[in-house]
Short mmCIF file of C-alpha atoms in Angstrom, two decimals:
data_model
loop_
_atom_site.label_atom_id
_atom_site.label_comp_id
_atom_site.label_asym_id
_atom_site.label_seq_id
_atom_site.Cartn_x
_atom_site.Cartn_y
_atom_site.Cartn_z
CA UNK A 14 -4.29 0.08 3.54
CA UNK A 15 -5.09 0.91 7.15
CA UNK A 16 -5.14 4.64 6.42
CA UNK A 17 -7.32 4.12 3.35
CA UNK A 18 -9.77 2.16 5.50
CA UNK A 19 -9.82 4.92 8.10
CA UNK A 20 -10.66 7.46 5.39
CA UNK A 21 -13.44 5.36 3.92
CA UNK A 22 -13.80 2.87 1.11
CA UNK A 23 -15.14 5.18 -1.61
CA UNK A 24 -11.79 5.43 -3.42
CA UNK A 25 -11.50 9.19 -2.98
CA UNK A 26 -7.94 10.51 -2.53
CA UNK A 27 -7.17 10.90 1.15
CA UNK A 28 -3.64 12.30 0.88
CA UNK A 29 -3.77 15.63 -0.91
CA UNK A 30 -0.77 17.78 -2.02
CA UNK A 31 -0.28 19.24 1.45
CA UNK A 32 -0.34 15.77 2.96
CA UNK A 33 2.13 14.46 0.37
CA UNK A 34 4.57 17.27 1.16
CA UNK A 35 4.20 16.77 4.92
CA UNK A 36 4.74 13.01 4.65
CA UNK A 37 7.75 13.49 2.39
CA UNK A 38 9.31 15.90 4.92
CA UNK A 39 8.65 13.48 7.79
CA UNK A 40 10.20 10.59 5.87
CA UNK A 41 13.31 12.62 5.10
CA UNK A 42 13.64 13.77 8.72
CA UNK A 43 13.19 10.19 9.93
CA UNK A 44 15.78 8.92 7.48
CA UNK A 45 18.29 11.55 8.61
CA UNK A 46 17.71 10.78 12.28
CA UNK A 47 18.12 7.06 11.65
CA UNK A 48 21.30 7.64 9.66
CA UNK A 49 22.72 9.86 12.40
CA UNK A 50 21.93 7.28 15.06
CA UNK A 51 23.59 4.50 13.06
CA UNK A 52 26.57 6.60 12.02
CA UNK A 53 27.41 7.53 15.61
CA UNK A 54 27.06 3.94 16.85
CA UNK A 55 30.09 1.82 15.99
CA UNK A 56 28.17 -1.45 16.38
CA UNK A 57 25.85 -0.40 13.54
CA UNK A 58 28.62 0.66 11.17
CA UNK A 59 28.27 -2.56 9.17
CA UNK A 60 24.76 -1.51 8.13
CA UNK A 61 25.97 1.66 6.41
CA UNK A 62 26.04 1.59 2.61
CA UNK A 63 29.12 2.35 0.60
CA UNK A 64 29.01 4.96 -2.21
CA UNK A 65 28.35 2.34 -4.90
CA UNK A 66 25.65 0.61 -2.85
CA UNK A 67 23.99 3.92 -2.07
CA UNK A 68 23.98 4.97 -5.74
CA UNK A 69 22.58 1.61 -6.80
CA UNK A 70 19.87 1.82 -4.15
CA UNK A 71 18.81 5.30 -5.26
CA UNK A 72 18.61 4.17 -8.90
CA UNK A 73 16.55 1.12 -7.93
CA UNK A 74 14.17 3.22 -5.82
CA UNK A 75 13.71 5.68 -8.69
CA UNK A 76 12.95 2.82 -11.10
CA UNK A 77 10.42 1.28 -8.72
CA UNK A 78 8.65 4.64 -8.27
CA UNK A 79 8.51 5.13 -12.03
CA UNK A 80 7.19 1.58 -12.50
CA UNK A 81 4.48 2.16 -9.88
CA UNK A 82 3.14 5.16 -11.82
CA UNK A 83 3.57 3.56 -15.26
CA UNK A 84 2.08 0.13 -14.48
CA UNK A 85 -1.60 -0.37 -15.17
CA UNK A 86 -3.88 -2.51 -13.05
CA UNK A 87 -4.05 -6.10 -14.33
CA UNK A 88 -7.39 -7.88 -13.93
CA UNK A 89 -6.89 -11.64 -13.75
CA UNK A 90 -10.59 -12.50 -13.81
CA UNK A 91 -12.79 -13.87 -11.08
CA UNK A 92 -13.30 -17.45 -10.01
CA UNK A 93 -16.30 -19.09 -8.37
CA UNK A 94 -14.31 -20.04 -5.27
CA UNK A 95 -14.80 -18.27 -1.97
CA UNK A 96 -11.92 -16.41 -0.38
CA UNK A 97 -10.43 -17.56 2.88
CA UNK A 98 -12.15 -16.18 5.97
CA UNK A 99 -10.53 -12.91 7.12
CA UNK A 100 -9.38 -14.57 10.35
CA UNK A 101 -7.54 -17.23 8.33
CA UNK A 102 -5.87 -14.56 6.18
CA UNK A 103 -4.75 -12.68 9.28
CA UNK A 104 -3.24 -15.87 10.71
CA UNK A 105 -1.58 -16.64 7.39
CA UNK A 106 -0.08 -13.14 7.06
CA UNK A 107 1.15 -13.32 10.65
CA UNK A 108 2.72 -16.75 10.09
CA UNK A 109 4.31 -15.78 6.75
CA UNK A 110 5.68 -12.50 8.09
CA UNK A 111 7.02 -14.20 11.19
CA UNK A 112 8.66 -16.92 9.11
CA UNK A 113 10.39 -14.36 6.88
CA UNK A 114 11.70 -12.49 9.91
CA UNK A 115 12.96 -15.66 11.60
CA UNK A 116 14.75 -16.78 8.43
CA UNK A 117 16.58 -13.47 8.29
CA UNK A 118 17.16 -13.31 12.05
CA UNK A 119 18.56 -16.82 12.41
CA UNK A 120 20.10 -17.09 8.95
CA UNK A 121 23.74 -16.30 8.14
CA UNK A 122 24.21 -13.86 11.04
CA UNK A 123 23.51 -16.55 13.65
CA UNK A 124 24.91 -19.44 11.62
CA UNK A 125 21.57 -21.26 11.60
CA UNK A 126 21.40 -21.32 7.79
CA UNK A 127 24.00 -20.67 5.11
CA UNK A 128 23.39 -17.75 2.79
CA UNK A 129 22.32 -19.98 -0.11
CA UNK A 130 19.67 -21.79 1.92
CA UNK A 131 18.50 -18.50 3.40
CA UNK A 132 17.87 -17.16 -0.09
CA UNK A 133 16.06 -20.34 -1.12
CA UNK A 134 13.88 -20.20 1.99
CA UNK A 135 13.02 -16.54 1.42
CA UNK A 136 12.11 -17.13 -2.24
CA UNK A 137 9.99 -20.15 -1.30
CA UNK A 138 8.10 -18.16 1.35
CA UNK A 139 7.52 -15.29 -1.07
CA UNK A 140 6.27 -17.73 -3.73
CA UNK A 141 3.77 -19.28 -1.30
CA UNK A 142 2.68 -15.85 -0.11
CA UNK A 143 2.18 -14.61 -3.67
CA UNK A 144 0.25 -17.72 -4.69
CA UNK A 145 -2.15 -17.45 -1.75
CA UNK A 146 -2.74 -13.75 -2.43
CA UNK A 147 -3.41 -14.28 -6.14
CA UNK A 148 -5.77 -17.21 -5.59
CA UNK A 149 -7.79 -15.36 -2.96
CA UNK A 150 -7.82 -12.01 -4.76
CA UNK A 151 -9.48 -13.63 -7.78
CA UNK A 152 -12.47 -14.92 -5.83
CA UNK A 153 -15.87 -13.29 -6.30
CA UNK A 154 -16.30 -12.37 -2.63
CA UNK A 155 -12.84 -10.81 -2.17
CA UNK A 156 -13.46 -7.55 -0.33
CA UNK A 157 -11.96 -4.89 1.90
CA UNK A 158 -12.44 -7.27 4.81
CA UNK A 159 -9.83 -9.60 3.38
CA UNK A 160 -7.38 -6.82 2.49
CA UNK A 161 -7.63 -5.40 5.99
CA UNK A 162 -7.14 -8.90 7.42
CA UNK A 163 -3.84 -9.24 5.55
CA UNK A 164 -2.73 -5.82 6.77
CA UNK A 165 -3.64 -6.82 10.32
CA UNK A 166 -1.45 -9.91 10.10
CA UNK A 167 1.50 -7.83 8.90
CA UNK A 168 1.03 -5.28 11.70
CA UNK A 169 0.79 -8.03 14.33
CA UNK A 170 4.07 -9.45 13.03
CA UNK A 171 5.82 -6.16 13.72
CA UNK A 172 4.25 -6.05 17.18
CA UNK A 173 6.02 -9.16 18.46
CA UNK A 174 9.14 -8.67 16.32
CA UNK A 175 9.75 -5.29 17.95
CA UNK A 176 9.95 -6.87 21.39
CA UNK A 177 12.27 -9.63 20.18
CA UNK A 178 14.68 -7.29 18.42
CA UNK A 179 14.73 -4.89 21.35
CA UNK A 180 15.50 -7.57 23.95
CA UNK A 181 17.82 -9.85 21.95
CA UNK A 182 19.98 -7.08 20.47
CA UNK A 183 19.98 -4.44 23.19
CA UNK A 184 18.89 -6.32 26.31
CA UNK A 185 15.95 -5.56 28.55
CA UNK A 186 15.64 -1.89 29.50
CA UNK A 187 12.56 -0.43 31.12
CA UNK A 188 12.11 2.75 29.07
CA UNK A 189 12.49 1.16 25.60
CA UNK A 190 10.20 -1.68 26.66
CA UNK A 191 7.55 0.79 27.81
CA UNK A 192 7.91 2.65 24.51
CA UNK A 193 7.44 -0.62 22.64
CA UNK A 194 4.32 -1.40 24.66
CA UNK A 195 2.91 2.02 23.78
CA UNK A 196 3.65 1.45 20.08
CA UNK A 197 1.97 -1.96 20.14
CA UNK A 198 -1.05 -0.52 21.93
CA UNK A 199 -1.27 2.19 19.29
CA UNK A 200 -1.05 -0.38 16.50
CA UNK A 201 -3.83 -2.46 18.04
CA UNK A 202 -5.97 0.65 18.50
CA UNK A 203 -5.40 1.56 14.84
CA UNK A 204 -6.47 -1.92 13.74
CA UNK A 205 -9.57 -1.68 15.88
CA UNK A 206 -10.38 1.76 14.48
CA UNK A 207 -9.84 0.57 10.90
CA UNK A 208 -12.48 -2.12 11.38
CA UNK A 209 -15.24 0.38 12.14
CA UNK A 210 -16.04 1.49 8.55
CA UNK A 211 -16.23 -2.16 7.49
CA UNK A 212 -18.28 -3.24 10.51
CA UNK A 213 -20.80 -0.54 9.67
CA UNK A 214 -21.42 -2.25 6.32
CA UNK A 215 -19.20 -0.12 4.09
CA UNK A 216 -17.10 -3.14 3.22
CA UNK A 217 -19.92 -5.51 2.37
CA UNK A 218 -19.38 -5.01 -1.35
CA UNK A 219 -16.53 -6.97 -2.81
CA UNK A 220 -13.63 -5.27 -4.55
CA UNK A 221 -14.97 -6.78 -7.80
CA UNK A 222 -18.27 -4.97 -7.36
CA UNK A 223 -20.20 -8.05 -6.25
CA UNK A 224 -22.45 -7.44 -3.23
CA UNK A 225 -21.79 -9.79 -0.35
CA UNK A 226 -24.27 -11.42 1.95
CA UNK A 227 -23.81 -11.27 5.66
CA UNK A 228 -23.62 -14.64 7.30
CA UNK A 229 -25.92 -15.68 10.11
CA UNK A 230 -23.38 -14.63 12.71
CA UNK A 231 -23.22 -11.05 11.44
CA UNK A 232 -20.45 -9.14 9.69
CA UNK A 233 -18.21 -9.01 12.75
CA UNK A 234 -17.60 -12.75 12.64
CA UNK A 235 -15.79 -12.45 9.34
CA UNK A 236 -13.15 -10.12 10.67
CA UNK A 237 -10.14 -11.22 12.72
#
């Protein structure tokens, strides 16, 4: 979503064949580097998949890719309600993402929750998240502002989670912490850059094709 916003909101393809090939190569290289790092580290051996798990994962990934290309867009119809303000959606996405991470982080591994309750908590959070998204996406004024706000909340979740994982699992080290700060700064810069096409007025039309009116405080007040 952030990249689509950076390339404009006119629905034109932004990742052409050359870009698809380059991204595929980068993903494969990244996966191989990650696997090598985990394989050579004995403390991460428990995260490695067995042959059966790996085969099942590959089959599931292939099915999901096929479903993504075969599934058609479903239009649920608009409602007369107004969508949540973008700032509220950003806060909600940040809270929901943080809650999901904390459930996993302090679940069975740290004995805070048994596996059964962890699964129930995750499903409940996903149900709430899905309900909020569906209700808001059906409103007449749902626009790129709101989609970007949700993406911003997800990115901000990763910003603080990265620090927590780094420090709690590996301890405080200067170089990794500096690297994390640089990554967070880059993420914040990307969010700021993604707002520019919308701030210029390109996002003032809703995703349902309904023109939106700017409020008295200007378009910037509706973005987080």
